[in-house]
Coordinates of C-alpha atoms in Angstrom, one line a residue:
X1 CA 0.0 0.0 0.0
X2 CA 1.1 3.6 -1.3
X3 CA 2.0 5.9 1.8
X4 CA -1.0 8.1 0.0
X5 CA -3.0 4.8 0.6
X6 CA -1.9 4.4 4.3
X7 CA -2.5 8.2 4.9
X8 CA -6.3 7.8 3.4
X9 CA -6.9 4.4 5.1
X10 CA -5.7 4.6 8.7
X11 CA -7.3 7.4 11.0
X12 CA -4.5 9.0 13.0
X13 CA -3.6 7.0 16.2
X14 CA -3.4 4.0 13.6
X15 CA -0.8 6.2 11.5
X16 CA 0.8 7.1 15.1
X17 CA 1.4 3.6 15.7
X18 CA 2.9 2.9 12.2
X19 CA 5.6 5.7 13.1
X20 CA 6.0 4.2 16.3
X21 CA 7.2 0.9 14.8
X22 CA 8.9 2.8 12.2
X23 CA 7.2 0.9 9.3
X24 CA 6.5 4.7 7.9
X25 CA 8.5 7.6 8.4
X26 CA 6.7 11.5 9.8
X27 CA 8.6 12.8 6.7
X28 CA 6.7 10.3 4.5
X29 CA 3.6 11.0 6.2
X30 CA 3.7 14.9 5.5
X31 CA 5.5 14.7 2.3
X32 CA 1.5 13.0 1.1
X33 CA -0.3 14.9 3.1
X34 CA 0.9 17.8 1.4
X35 CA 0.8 16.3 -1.8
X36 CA -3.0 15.3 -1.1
X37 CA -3.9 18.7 -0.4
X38 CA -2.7 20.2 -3.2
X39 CA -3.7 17.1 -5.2
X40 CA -7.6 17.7 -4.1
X41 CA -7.2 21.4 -3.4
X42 CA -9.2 22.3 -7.0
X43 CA -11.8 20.2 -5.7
X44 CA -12.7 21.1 -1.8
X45 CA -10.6 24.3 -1.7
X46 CA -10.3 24.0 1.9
X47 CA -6.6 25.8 2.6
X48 CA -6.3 29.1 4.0
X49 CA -2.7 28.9 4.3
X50 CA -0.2 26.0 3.6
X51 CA 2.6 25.7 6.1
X52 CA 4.3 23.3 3.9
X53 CA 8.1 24.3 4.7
X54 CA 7.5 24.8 8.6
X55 CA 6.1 21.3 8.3
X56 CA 8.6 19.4 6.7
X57 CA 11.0 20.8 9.3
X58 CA 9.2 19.4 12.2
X59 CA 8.7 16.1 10.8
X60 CA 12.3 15.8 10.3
X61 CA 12.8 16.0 14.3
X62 CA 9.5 15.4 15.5
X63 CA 10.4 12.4 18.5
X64 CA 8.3 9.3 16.9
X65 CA 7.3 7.8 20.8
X66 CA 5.0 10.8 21.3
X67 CA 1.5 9.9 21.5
X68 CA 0.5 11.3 17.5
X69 CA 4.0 11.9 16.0
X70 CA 4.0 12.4 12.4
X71 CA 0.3 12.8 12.0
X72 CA -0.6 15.6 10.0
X73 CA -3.0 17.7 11.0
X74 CA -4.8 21.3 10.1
X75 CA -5.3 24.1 12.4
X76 CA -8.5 26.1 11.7
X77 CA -8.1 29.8 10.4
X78 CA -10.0 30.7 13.6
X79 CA -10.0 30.8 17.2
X80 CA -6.4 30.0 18.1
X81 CA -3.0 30.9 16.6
X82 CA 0.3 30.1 15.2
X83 CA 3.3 32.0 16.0
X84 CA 4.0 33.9 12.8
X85 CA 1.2 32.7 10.9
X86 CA -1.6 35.2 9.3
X87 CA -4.7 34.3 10.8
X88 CA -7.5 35.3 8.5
X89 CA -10.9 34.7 10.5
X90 CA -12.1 34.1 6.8
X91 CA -12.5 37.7 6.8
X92 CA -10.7 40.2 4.1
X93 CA -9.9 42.5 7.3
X94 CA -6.2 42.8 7.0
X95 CA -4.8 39.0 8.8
X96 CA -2.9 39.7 11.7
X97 CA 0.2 38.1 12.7
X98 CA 0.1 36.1 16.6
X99 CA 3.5 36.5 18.7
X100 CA 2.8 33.5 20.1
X101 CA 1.1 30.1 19.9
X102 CA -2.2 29.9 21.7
X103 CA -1.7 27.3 24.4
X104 CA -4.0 24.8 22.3
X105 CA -1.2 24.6 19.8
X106 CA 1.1 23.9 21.7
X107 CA 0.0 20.8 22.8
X108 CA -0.9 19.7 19.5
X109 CA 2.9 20.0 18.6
X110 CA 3.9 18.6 22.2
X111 CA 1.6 15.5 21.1
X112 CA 3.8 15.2 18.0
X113 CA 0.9 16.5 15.2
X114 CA 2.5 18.5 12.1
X115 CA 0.1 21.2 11.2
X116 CA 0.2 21.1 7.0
X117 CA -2.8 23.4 6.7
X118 CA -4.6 25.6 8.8
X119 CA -8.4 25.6 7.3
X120 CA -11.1 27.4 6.0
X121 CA -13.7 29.3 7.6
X122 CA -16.3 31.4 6.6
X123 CA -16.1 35.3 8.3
X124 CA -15.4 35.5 11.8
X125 CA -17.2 31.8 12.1
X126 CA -20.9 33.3 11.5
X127 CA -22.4 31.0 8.7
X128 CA -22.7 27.2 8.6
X129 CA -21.8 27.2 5.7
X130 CA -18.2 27.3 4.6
X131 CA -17.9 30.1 2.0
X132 CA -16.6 33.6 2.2
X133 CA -15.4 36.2 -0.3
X134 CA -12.1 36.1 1.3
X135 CA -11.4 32.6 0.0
X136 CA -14.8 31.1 -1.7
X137 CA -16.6 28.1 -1.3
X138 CA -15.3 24.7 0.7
X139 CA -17.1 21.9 -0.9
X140 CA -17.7 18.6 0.6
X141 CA -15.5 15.4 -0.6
X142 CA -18.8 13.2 -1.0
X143 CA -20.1 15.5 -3.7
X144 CA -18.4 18.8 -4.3
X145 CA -21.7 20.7 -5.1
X146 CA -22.9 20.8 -1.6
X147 CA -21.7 22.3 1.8
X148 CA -18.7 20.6 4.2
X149 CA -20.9 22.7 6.5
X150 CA -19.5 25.3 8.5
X151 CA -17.7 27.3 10.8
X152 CA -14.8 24.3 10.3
X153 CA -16.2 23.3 7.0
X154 CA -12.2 23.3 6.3
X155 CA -11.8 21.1 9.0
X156 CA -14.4 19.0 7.8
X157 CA -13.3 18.8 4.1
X158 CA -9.5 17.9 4.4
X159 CA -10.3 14.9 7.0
X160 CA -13.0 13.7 4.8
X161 CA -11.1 14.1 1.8
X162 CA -7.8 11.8 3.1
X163 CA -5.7 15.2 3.3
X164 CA -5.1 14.7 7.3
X165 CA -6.9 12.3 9.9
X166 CA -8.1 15.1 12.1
X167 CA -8.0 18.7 12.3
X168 CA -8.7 21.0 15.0
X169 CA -12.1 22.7 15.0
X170 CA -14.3 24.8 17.3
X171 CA -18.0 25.6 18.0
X172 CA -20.1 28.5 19.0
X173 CA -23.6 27.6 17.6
X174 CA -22.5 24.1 16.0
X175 CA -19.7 24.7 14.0
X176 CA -18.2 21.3 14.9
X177 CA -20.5 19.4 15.0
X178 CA -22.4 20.5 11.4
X179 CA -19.2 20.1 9.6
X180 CA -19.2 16.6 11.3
X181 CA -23.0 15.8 10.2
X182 CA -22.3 16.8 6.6
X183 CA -19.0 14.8 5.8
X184 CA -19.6 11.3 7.6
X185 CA -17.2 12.3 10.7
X186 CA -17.2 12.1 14.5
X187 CA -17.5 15.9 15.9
X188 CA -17.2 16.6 19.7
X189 CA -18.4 19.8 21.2
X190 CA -16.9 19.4 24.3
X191 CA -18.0 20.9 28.0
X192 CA -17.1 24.9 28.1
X193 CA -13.9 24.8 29.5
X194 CA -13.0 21.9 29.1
X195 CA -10.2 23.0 26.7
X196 CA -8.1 26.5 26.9
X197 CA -8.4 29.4 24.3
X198 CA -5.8 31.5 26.3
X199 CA -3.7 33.7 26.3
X200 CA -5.0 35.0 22.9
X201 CA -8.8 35.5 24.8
X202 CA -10.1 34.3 27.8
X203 CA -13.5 33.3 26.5
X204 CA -15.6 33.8 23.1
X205 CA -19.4 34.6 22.6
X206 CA -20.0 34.5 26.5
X207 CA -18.4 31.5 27.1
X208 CA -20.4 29.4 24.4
X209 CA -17.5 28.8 21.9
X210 CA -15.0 25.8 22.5
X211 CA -12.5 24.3 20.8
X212 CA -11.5 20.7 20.3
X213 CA -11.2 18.4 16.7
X214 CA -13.2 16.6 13.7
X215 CA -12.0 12.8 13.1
X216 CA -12.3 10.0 11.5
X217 CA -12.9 7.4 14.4
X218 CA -14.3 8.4 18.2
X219 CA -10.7 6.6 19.6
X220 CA -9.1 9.9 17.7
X221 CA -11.1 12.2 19.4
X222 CA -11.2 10.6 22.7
X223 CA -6.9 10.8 22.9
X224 CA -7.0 14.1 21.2
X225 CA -8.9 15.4 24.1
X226 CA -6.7 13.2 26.8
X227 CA -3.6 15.8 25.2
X228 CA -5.1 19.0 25.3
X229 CA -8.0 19.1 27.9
X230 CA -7.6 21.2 31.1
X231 CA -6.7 25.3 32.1
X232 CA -4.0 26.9 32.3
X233 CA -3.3 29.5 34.2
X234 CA -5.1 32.2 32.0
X235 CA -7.9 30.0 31.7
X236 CA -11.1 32.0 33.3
X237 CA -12.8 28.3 34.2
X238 CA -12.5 24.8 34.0
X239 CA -14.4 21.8 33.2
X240 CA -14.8 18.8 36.0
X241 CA -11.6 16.7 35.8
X242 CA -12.6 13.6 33.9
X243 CA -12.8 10.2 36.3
X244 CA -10.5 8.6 34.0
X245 CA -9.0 8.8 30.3
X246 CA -11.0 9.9 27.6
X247 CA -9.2 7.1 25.8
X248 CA -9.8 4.7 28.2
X249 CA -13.6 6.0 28.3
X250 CA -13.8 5.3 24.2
X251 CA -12.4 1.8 24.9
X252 CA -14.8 0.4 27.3
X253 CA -18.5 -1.2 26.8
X254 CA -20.4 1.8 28.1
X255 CA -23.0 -0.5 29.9
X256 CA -26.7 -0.5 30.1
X257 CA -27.5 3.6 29.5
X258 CA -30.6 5.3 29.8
X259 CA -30.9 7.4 26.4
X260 CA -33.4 10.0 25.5
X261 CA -34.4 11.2 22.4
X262 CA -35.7 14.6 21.0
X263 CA -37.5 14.6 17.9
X264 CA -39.0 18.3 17.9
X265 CA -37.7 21.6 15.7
X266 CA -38.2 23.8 18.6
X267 CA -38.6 26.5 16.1
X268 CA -41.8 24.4 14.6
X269 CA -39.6 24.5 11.9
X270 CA -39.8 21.5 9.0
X271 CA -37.2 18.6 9.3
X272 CA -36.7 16.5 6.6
X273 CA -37.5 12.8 6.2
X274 CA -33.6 11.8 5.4
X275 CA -33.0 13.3 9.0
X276 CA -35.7 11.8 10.5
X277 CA -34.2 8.7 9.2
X278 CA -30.8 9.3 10.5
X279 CA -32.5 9.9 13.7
X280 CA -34.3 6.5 13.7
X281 CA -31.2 4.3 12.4
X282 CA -29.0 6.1 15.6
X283 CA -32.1 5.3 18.3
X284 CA -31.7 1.5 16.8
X285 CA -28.3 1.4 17.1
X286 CA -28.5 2.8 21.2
X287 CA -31.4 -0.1 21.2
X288 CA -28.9 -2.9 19.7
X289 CA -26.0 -1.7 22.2
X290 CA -28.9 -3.0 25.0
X291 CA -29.7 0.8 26.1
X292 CA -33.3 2.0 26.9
X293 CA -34.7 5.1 25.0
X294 CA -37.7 7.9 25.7
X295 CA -39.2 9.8 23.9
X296 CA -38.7 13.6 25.3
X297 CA -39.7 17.2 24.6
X298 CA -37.4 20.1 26.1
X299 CA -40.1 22.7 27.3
X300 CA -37.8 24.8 28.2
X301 CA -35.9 25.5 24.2
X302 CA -37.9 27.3 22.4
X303 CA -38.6 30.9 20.1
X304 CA -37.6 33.0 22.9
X305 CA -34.3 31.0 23.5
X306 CA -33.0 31.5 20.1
X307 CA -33.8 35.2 20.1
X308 CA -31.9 35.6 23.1
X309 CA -29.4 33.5 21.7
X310 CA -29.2 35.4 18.4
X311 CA -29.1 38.9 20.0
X312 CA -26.1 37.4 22.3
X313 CA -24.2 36.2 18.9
X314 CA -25.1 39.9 17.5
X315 CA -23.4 42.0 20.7
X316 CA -20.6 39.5 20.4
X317 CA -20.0 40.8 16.8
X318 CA -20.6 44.0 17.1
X319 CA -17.7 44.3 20.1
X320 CA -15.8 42.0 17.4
X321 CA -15.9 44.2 14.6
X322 CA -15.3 46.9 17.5
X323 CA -12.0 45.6 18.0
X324 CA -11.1 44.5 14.9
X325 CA -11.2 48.4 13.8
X326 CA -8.6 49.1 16.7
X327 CA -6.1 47.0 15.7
X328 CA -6.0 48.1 12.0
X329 CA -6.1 51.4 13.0
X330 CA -9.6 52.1 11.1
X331 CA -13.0 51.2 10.5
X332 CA -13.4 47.7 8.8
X333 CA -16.8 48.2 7.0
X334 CA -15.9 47.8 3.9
X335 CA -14.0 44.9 4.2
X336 CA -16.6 42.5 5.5
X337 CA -19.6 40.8 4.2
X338 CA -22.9 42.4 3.9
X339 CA -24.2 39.6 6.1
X340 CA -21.3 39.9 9.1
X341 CA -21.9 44.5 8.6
X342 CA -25.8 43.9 9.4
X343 CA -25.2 41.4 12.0
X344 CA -22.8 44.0 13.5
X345 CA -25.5 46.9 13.4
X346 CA -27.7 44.6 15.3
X347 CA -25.4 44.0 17.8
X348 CA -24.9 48.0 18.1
X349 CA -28.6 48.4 18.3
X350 CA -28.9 45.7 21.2
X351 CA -28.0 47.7 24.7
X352 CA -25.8 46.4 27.4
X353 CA -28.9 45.7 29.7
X354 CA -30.9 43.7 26.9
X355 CA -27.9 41.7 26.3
X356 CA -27.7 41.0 30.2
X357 CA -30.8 40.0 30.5
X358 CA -30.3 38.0 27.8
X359 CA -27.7 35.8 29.5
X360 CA -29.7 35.8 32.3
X361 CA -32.8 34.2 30.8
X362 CA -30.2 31.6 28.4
X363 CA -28.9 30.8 31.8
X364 CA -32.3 30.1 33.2
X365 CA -33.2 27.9 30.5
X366 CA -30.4 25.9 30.9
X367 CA -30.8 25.3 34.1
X368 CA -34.1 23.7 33.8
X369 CA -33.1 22.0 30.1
X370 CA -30.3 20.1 32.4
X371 CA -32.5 19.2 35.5
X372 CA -34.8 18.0 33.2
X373 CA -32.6 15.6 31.6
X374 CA -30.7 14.4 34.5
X375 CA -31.9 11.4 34.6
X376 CA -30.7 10.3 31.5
X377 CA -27.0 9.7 30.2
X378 CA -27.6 11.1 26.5
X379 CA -29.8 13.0 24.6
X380 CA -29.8 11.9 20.8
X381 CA -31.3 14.6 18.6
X382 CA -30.6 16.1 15.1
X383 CA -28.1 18.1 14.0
X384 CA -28.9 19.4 10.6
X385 CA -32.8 19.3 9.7
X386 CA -31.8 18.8 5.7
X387 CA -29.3 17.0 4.1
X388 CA -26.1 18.7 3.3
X389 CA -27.3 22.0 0.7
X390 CA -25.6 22.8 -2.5
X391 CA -23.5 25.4 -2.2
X392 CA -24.0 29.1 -2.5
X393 CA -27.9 27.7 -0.8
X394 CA -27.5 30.4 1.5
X395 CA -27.9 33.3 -0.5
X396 CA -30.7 35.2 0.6
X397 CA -32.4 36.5 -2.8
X398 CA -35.5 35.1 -3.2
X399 CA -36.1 34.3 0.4
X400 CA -38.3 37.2 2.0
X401 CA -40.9 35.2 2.8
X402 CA -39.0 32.5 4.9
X403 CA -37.2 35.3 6.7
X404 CA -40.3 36.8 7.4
X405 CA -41.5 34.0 8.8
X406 CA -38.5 32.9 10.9
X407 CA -38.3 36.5 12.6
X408 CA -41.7 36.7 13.7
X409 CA -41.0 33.4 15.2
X410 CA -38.2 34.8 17.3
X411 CA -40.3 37.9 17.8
X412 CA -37.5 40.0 15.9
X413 CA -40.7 41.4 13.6
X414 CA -39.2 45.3 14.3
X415 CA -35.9 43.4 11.9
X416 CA -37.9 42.9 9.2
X417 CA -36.2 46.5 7.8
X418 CA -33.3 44.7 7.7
X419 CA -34.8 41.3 5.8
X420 CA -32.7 41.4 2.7
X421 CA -29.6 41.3 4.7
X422 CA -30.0 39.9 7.7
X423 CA -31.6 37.2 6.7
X424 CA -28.0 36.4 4.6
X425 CA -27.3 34.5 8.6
X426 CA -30.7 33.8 10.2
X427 CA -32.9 32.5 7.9
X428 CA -31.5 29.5 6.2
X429 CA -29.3 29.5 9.3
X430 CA -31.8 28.5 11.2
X431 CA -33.5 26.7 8.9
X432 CA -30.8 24.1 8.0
X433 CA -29.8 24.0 11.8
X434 CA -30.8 25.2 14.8
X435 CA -30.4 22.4 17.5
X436 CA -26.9 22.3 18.6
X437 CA -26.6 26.1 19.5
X438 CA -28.5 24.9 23.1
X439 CA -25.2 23.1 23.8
X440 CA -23.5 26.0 23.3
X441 CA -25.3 27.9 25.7
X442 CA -25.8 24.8 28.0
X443 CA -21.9 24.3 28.4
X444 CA -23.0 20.2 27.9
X445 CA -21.3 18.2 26.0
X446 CA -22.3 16.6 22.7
X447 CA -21.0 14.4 20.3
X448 CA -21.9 14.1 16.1
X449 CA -21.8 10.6 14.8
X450 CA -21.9 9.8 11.5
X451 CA -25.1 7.2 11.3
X452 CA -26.3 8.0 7.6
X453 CA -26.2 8.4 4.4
X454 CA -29.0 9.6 1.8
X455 CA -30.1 8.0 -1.5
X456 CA -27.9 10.8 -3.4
X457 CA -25.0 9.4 -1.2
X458 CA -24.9 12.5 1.3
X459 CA -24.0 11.6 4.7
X460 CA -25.9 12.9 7.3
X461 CA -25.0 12.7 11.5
X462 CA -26.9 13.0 14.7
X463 CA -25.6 13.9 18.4
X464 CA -26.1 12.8 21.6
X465 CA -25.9 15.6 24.3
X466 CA -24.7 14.3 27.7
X467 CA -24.4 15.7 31.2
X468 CA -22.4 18.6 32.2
X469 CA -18.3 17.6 32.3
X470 CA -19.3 14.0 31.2
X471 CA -17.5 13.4 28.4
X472 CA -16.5 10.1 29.1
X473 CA -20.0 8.2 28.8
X474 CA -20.7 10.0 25.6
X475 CA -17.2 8.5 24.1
X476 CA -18.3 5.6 25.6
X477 CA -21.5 4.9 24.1
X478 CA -20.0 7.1 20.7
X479 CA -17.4 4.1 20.2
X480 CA -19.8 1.2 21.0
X481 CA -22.4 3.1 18.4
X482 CA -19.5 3.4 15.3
X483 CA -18.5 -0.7 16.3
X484 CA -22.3 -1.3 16.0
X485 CA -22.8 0.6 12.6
X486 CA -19.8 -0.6 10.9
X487 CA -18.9 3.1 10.1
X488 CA -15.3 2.7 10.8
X489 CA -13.6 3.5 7.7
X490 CA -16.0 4.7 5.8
X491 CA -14.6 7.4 3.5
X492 CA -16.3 10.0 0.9
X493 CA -16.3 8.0 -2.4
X494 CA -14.8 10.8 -4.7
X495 CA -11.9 11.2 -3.1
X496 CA -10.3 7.8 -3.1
X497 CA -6.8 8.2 -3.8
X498 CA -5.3 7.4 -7.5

């Protein structure tokens, strides 16, 4: 088998242990993952920046018994940094230039990982899908005319297309765990602080943005998170320390569960029969792993939660674009997207003591959302409500009357000025997605799983959503679920290698 081959087969602690044993070389290793990302780059175009020279160099030296030497790896244009690197933010906004590495990429090189890449995102992170006009559209290896979803739609697109095994990713409203659903991988939002974003920022969006990986296979992203969870000093919190490994966690039978499931838009909003179906293969597989599953509603998530939610996200840009301005020394208006400009003039037209109360009442609501659900381990519910759209599907022309609609839902009717262009983020937004921004505002934990895959070959994930800091029993019953489903090395069927 081709090292190419080997890199597209294995997911990465399976190339770790080839290094290990020296039957493959960390220069070999990089040498075709860079050749594979320029190779399908035409095809996904899923690179923000190639870090091809800095790469080689550390694979010649990289020590081969750490834990994921010589896998390569991506680094999403977004969130955290890389010392001399321009980080983009997908935005045309002049990049700027870190000092330092954020404390997240440093242990992603003390694990041994060679960044090749660092990854597409749309601007500032705000769309779920993963186009911008900074760098265009990130298509999805399983067909290239619909989304890799988005924020990490890079992410998403370079470990489904064989370029690395995993790449690092975050979430604020789903942006992990969408990419996840729409390319066949395994997506963990993890608990908020369970991972640092220090010293670059202490928090992001109010605490509802966290950072962790996409994968192939759920052992990945249980010893990804053994290597990089837990503060440092900077960090403003922490997540409950874990009882055991993560790894360990992913590697043991999780036991007789009790699983919930939600079946509900709580927008009333229409979910397609291909999710549905995704939805009722993963309740069969938690059945055939011996688990016992209701049937729930969450009272508590509804219209007025996602307005608060979306006026939160709006203040957050608007002090964004605030400080974006400072550092380049002007304003950055015409440089961003219409969509990103409007969201920003929102978020100026929002006062300091709506968005307080804001948090407050989010913060109510998921208080009750997790007493309700404490009795059970997981929560299995829907990601996307549509298979993966084509891209450019977000494009608001033509969509006044769905906008309309969605507003007076959220009772943002006094918008409705601002339809042609607000609607650009909200209304397809929170059309094709709407369910895992209650994690993010939550702080739970919740886990994408790849469980399905339509009649035009488009794959399509569900998560579960566990307790608080518990981790461990969704990687748990994540593992036993893949083992069950016979997803394990699975790849998108257009990108197998030459």
């Amino acid at each position: 088998m081709s090292v190419e081959h080997t890199l597209w087969a294995q997911d990465a602690t399976g190339l770790a242990d080839l290094v290990r044993k020296g039957d493959i070389s960390a220069v070999e290793l990089t040498e075709a993952a860079i050749a594979r990302a320029e190779a399908t780059r035409p095809d996904i175009n899923a690179t923000a920046e190639p870090l091809y020279d800095a790469a080689r160099a550390r694979a010649k030296t990289v020590d081969r018994s750490l834990p994921l030497a010589g896998v390569p790896f991506a680094i999403k244009d977004l969130g955290i940094a890389i010392k001399g690197v321009p980080t983009h933010g997908g935005s045309r906004i002049p990049a700027w230039l870190a000092d330092v590495n954020s404390v997240l990429t440093d242990r992603y090189l003390a694990a041994g990982l060679i960044p090749i890449v660092t990854s597409t995102s749309p601007e500032h992170g705000l769309r779920l899908m993963t186009e911008s006009r900074a760098f265009g559209i990130t298509r999805n290896p399983w067909n290239t005319g619909h989304t890799s979803g988005g924020s990490s739609g890079g992410a998403a697109a370079l470990v489904a297309a064989g370029v690395v095994p995993v790449a690092h990713a975050s979430d604020g409203g789903g942006s992990i765990r969408v990419p996840a659903a729409c390319t066949g991988l395994v997506g963990l939002k993890t608990s908020r602080g369970r991972t640092p974003l220090t010293p670059l920022v202490s928090e992001s969006w109010y605490g509802m943005v966290v950072d962790h990986a996409l994968t192939r296979s759920v052992r990945d992203c249980a010893l990804l998170l053994d290597l990089t969870h837990g503060p440092d000093l900077l960090s403003p919190y922490a997540a409950p320390l874990p009882k055991g490994t993560f790894a360990a966690a992913a590697a043991r039978d999780p036991g007789k569960l009790r699983l919930a499931v939600y079946r509900k838009s709580p927008l009333g909003l229409p979910i397609s029969d291909e999710t549905l179906k995704a939805l009722d293969t993963a309740v069969a597989l938690a059945r055939e792993g011996g688990h016992t599953v209701a049937e729930i509603d969450l009272p508590s998530i509804g219209r007025d939660f996602f307005a608060d939610f979306c006026r939160t996200v709006a203040s957050a840009v608007a002090g964004t674009m605030r400080a974006e301005a400072l550092r380049v020394g002007r304003s950055v208006t015409g440089d961003i997207e219409r969509a990103t400009r409007v969201l920003a003039r929102f978020g100026e037209m929002v006062s300091a003591g709506e968005t307080y109360a804001d948090l407050q009442r989010l913060h109510a609501a998921s208080r009750r959302l997790i007493a309700e659900t404490a009795q059970y381990d997981a929560v299995l519910m829907p990601i996307i409500a549509h298979p993966p759209l084509g891209c450019g599907a977000m494009d608001p022309k033509g969509a006044d009357e769905l906008i309309e609609n969605l507003l007076d839902k959220l009772h943002l009717t006094p918008l409705l000025k601002l339809k042609p262009f607000f609607g650009q983020l909200m209304d397809k937004s929170l059309w094709f997605t709407h369910w895992p921004a209650i994690q993010n505002v939550s702080g739970q934990p919740s886990i994408a799983l790849p469980v399905h895959v339509t009649d035009v070959g488009l794959p399509i994930g569900i998560q579960a959503a566990g307790r608080p800091g518990d981790e461990e029993t969704l990687l748990s019953l994540a593992a036993q679920m893949e083992k069950i489903s016979g997803w394990l090395g699975r790849r998108a069927p257009l990108m197998v290698p030459s």
